[in-house]
Coordinates of C-alpha atoms and ligand atoms in Angstrom, one line a residue:
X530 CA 0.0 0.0 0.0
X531 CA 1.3 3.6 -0.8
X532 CA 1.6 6.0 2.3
X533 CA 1.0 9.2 -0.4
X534 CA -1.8 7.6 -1.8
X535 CA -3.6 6.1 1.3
X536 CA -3.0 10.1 2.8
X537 CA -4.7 11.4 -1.0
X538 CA -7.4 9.0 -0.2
X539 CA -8.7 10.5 3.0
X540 CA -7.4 14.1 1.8
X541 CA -10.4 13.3 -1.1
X542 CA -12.8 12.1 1.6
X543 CA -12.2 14.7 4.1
X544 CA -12.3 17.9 1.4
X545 CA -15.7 16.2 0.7
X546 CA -16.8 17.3 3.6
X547 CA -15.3 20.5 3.7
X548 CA -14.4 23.6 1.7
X549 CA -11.3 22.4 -0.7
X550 CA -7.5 23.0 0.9
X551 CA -4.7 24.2 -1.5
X552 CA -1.8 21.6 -0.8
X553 CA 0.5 23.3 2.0
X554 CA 3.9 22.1 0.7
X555 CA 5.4 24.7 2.8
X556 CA 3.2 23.7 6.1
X557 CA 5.8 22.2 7.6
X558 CA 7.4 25.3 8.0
X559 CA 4.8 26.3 10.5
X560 CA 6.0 24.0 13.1
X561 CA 9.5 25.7 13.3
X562 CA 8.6 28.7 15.4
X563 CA 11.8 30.1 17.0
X564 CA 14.1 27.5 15.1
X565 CA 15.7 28.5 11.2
X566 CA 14.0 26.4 9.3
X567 CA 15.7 23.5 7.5
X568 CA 14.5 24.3 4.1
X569 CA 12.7 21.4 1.6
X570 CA 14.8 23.3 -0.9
X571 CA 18.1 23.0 0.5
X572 CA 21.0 22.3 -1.8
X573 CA 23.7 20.3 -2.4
X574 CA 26.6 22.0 -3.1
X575 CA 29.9 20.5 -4.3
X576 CA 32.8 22.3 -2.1
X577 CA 35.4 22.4 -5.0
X578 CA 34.5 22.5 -8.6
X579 CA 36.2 19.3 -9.4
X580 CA 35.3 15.7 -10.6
X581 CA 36.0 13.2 -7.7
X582 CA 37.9 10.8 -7.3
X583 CA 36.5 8.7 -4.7
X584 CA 39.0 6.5 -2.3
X585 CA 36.9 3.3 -1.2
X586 CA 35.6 4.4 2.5
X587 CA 35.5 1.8 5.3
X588 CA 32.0 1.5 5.2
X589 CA 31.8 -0.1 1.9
X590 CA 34.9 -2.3 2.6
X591 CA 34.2 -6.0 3.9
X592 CA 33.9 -7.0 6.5
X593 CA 32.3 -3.8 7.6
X594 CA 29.6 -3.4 5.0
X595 CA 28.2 -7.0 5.4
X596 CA 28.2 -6.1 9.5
X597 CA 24.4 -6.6 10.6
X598 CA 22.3 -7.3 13.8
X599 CA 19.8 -8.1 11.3
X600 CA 20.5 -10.9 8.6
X601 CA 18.6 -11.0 5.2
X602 CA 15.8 -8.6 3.7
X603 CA 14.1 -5.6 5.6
X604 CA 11.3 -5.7 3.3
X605 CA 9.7 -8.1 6.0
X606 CA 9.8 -5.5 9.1
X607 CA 9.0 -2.3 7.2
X608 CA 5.4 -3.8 6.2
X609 CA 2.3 -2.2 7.3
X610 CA 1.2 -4.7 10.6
X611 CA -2.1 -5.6 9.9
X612 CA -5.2 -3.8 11.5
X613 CA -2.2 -0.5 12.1
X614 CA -3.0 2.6 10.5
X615 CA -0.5 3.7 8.0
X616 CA 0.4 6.9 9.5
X617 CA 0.4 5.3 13.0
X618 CA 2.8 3.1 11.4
X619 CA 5.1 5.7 9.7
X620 CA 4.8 7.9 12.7
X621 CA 5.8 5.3 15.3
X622 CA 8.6 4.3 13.0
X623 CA 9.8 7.8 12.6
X624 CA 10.2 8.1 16.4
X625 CA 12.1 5.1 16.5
X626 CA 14.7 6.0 14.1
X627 CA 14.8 9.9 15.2
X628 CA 15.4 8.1 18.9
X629 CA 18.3 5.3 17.6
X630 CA 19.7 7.9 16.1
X631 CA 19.9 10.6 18.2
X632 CA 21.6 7.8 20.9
X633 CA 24.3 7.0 17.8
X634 CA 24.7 11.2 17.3
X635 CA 25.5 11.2 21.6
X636 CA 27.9 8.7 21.8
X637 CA 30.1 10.4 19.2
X638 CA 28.8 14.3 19.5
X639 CA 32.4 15.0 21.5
X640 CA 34.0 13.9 18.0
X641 CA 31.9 15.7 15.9
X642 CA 32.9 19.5 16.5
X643 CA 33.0 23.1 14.8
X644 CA 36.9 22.3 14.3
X645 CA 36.6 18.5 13.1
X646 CA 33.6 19.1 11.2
X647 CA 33.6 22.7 10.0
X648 CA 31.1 21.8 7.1
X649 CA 27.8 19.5 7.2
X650 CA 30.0 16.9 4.7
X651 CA 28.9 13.8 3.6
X652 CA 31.0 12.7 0.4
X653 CA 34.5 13.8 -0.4
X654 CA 33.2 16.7 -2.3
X655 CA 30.0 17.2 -1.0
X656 CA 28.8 19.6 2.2
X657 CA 25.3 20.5 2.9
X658 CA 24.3 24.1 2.9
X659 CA 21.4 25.3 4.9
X660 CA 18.7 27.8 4.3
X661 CA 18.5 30.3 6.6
X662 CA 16.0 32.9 7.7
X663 CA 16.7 35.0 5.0
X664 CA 15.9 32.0 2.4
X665 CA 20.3 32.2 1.9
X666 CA 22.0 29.1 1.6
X667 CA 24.7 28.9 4.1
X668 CA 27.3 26.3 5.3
X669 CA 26.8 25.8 8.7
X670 CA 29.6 23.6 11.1
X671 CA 28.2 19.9 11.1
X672 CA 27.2 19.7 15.0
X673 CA 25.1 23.2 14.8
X674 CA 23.3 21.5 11.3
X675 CA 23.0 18.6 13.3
X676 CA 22.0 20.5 16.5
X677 CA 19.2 22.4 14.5
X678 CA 18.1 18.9 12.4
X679 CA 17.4 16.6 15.8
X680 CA 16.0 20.0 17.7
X681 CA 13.3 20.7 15.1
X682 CA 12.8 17.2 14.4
X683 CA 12.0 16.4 18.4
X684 CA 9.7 19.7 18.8
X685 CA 7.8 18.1 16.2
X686 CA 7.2 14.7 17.5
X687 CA 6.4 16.2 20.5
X688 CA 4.1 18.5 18.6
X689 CA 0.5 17.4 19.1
X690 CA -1.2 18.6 15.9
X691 CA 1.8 17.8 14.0
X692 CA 2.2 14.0 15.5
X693 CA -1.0 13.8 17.1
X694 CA -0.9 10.7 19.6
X695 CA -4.4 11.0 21.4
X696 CA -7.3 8.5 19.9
X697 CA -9.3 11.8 19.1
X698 CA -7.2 14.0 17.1
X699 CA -6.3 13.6 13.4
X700 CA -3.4 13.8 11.4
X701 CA -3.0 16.7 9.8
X702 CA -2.9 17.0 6.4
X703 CA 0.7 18.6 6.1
X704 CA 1.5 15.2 8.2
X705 CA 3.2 13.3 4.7
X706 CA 4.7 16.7 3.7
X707 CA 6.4 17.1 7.0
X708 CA 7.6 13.2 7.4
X709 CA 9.1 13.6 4.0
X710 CA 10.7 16.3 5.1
X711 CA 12.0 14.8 8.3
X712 CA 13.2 12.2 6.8
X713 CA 15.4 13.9 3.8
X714 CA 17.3 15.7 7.2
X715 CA 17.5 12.3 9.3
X716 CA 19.5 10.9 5.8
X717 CA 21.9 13.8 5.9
X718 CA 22.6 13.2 9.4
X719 CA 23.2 9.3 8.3
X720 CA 25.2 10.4 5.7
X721 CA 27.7 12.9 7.6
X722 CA 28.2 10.0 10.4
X723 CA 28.9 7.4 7.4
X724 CA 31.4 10.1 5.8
X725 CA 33.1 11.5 8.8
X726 CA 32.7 9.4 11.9
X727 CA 32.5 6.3 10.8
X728 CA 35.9 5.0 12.3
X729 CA 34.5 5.6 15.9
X730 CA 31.7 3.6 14.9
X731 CA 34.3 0.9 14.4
X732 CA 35.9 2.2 17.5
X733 CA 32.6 1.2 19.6
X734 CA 32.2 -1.8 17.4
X735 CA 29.2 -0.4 16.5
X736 CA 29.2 -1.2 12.9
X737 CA 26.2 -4.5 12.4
X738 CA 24.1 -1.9 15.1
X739 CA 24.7 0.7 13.1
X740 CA 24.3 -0.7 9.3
X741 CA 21.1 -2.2 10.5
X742 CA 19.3 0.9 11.7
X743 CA 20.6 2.7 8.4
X744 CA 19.4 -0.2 6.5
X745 CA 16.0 -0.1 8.4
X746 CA 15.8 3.3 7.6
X747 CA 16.4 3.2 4.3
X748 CA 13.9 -0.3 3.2
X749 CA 11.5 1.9 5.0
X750 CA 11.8 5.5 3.4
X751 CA 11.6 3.2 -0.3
X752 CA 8.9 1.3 0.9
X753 CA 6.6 4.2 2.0
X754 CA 7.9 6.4 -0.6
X755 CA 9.8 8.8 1.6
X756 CA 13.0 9.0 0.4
X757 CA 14.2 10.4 -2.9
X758 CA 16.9 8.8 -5.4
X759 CA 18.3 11.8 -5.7
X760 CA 18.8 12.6 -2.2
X761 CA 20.3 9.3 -1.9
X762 CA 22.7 9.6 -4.9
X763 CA 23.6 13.2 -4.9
X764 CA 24.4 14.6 -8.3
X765 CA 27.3 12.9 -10.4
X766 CA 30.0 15.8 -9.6
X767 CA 28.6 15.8 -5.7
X768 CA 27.7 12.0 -5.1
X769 CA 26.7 11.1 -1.4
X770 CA 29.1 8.7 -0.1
X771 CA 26.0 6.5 1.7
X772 CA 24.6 6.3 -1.9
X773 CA 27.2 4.0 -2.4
X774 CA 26.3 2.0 0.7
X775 CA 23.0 1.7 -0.7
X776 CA 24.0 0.5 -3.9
X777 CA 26.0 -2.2 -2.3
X778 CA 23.3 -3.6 -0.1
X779 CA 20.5 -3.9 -3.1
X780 CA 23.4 -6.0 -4.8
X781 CA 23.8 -7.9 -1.8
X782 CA 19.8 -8.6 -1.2
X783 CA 20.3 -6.8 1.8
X784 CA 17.8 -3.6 0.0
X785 CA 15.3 -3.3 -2.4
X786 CA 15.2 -1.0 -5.2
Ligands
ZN1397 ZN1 31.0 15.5 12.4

């Protein structure tokens, strides 16, 4: 069943009963009081004009990328449980990664600082920029992009219109615009930890805890159509290292496409 679809299809039956909404691609926005808004439009920008060269990273070296908690296909745990509402489902689910990750992100924060990571980088030529209040894209140190990411992410979840956890109340109909959105900024977080910390994650041997979760997270944004290809890959001069990782698993059965 699609998420986007099974949201259109009780968008339909509730503008039925009401005057008809615009879509409010930008809704999301509203939940961000007090916090610069991590923009849908964001950009990737390479740092240096040049084509990479890409050394083979850790992460896709064996034994490290085979490392799992989890053996075989995730296509099994990201279905929809049966008699679970579908946004229960990808709400629930977004908590849970937001949560695993956010433990990952604390273990190493003291490694991950304005001097180590001056940039939000997750490929050898890539660094996320951030829009700011004044809709300019700016690089921002990894930690504070990170900081601002798992800040607006958690007001939201604890957001009661926005993740509404009481019987009685609804979910709004910005809720698939804003999960999308979550999740685009959850990947970038992945993706800098893959890029730049992923030797502590050995360090902890961390790594089959680690890849799981990612892999989770990833069989789950396909499945529920939450994730982008493009986000994934990056562009061809500005690749995202994890879009390699990604790659790697579908070969290996571990993904779907
Ligand atoms: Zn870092």
């Amino acid at each position: 069943m699609s998420f986007f679809n099974s949201i259109s299809r009780s968008m339909t039956r509730s503008s039925q009963r009401g005057p008809k909404r615009s879509p409010t691609p930008t809704s999301a926005s509203a939940s961000m009081d007090g916090m610069p808004p991590p923009s849908p439009a964001a950009v990737s920008v390479p740092s240096t004009p040049v084509t990479p060269s890409i050394p083979k990273a850790l992460y896709l070296s064996r034994p490290f990328v085979e490392a799992a908690l989890v053996k075989g296909n995730f296509k099994t745990i990201v279905m929809l449980p049966k008699y679970v509402d579908i946004m229960e489902w990808v709400a629930v689910n977004i908590f849970d990664f937001y949560t695993n990750l956010n433990e990952f992100y604390g273990v190493i924060t003291e490694c991950c600082t304005q001097q180590a990571c001056p940039t939000m980088s997750a490929g050898p030529v890539l660094n996320y920029t951030w829009i700011n209040q004044e809709r300019k894209s700016v690089h921002l140190p990894a930690p504070t992009y990170i900081d601002y990411v798992m800040t607006w992410i958690q007001n939201l979840l604890q957001d009661e219109s926005a993740f509404p956890t009481k019987s009685n109340h609804e979910f709004p109909q910005s809720f698939p615009s804003t999960v999308k959105h979550m999740y685009r900024q959850l990947l970038r977080v992945f993706a800098h930890i893959y890029h730049a910390h992923f030797h502590q994650i050995l360090h902890l041997r961390s790594e089959p805890h680690f890849n799981s979760l990612f892999a989770h997270f990833l069989s789950f944004g396909r499945e529920y159509e939450l994730l982008e290809i493009k986000d994934m890959k990056g562009s061809p001069s500005a690749p995202v290292g994890v879009g390699q990782l990604w790659e790697k698993w579908k070969e290996m059965g571990i993904l779907e496409g």
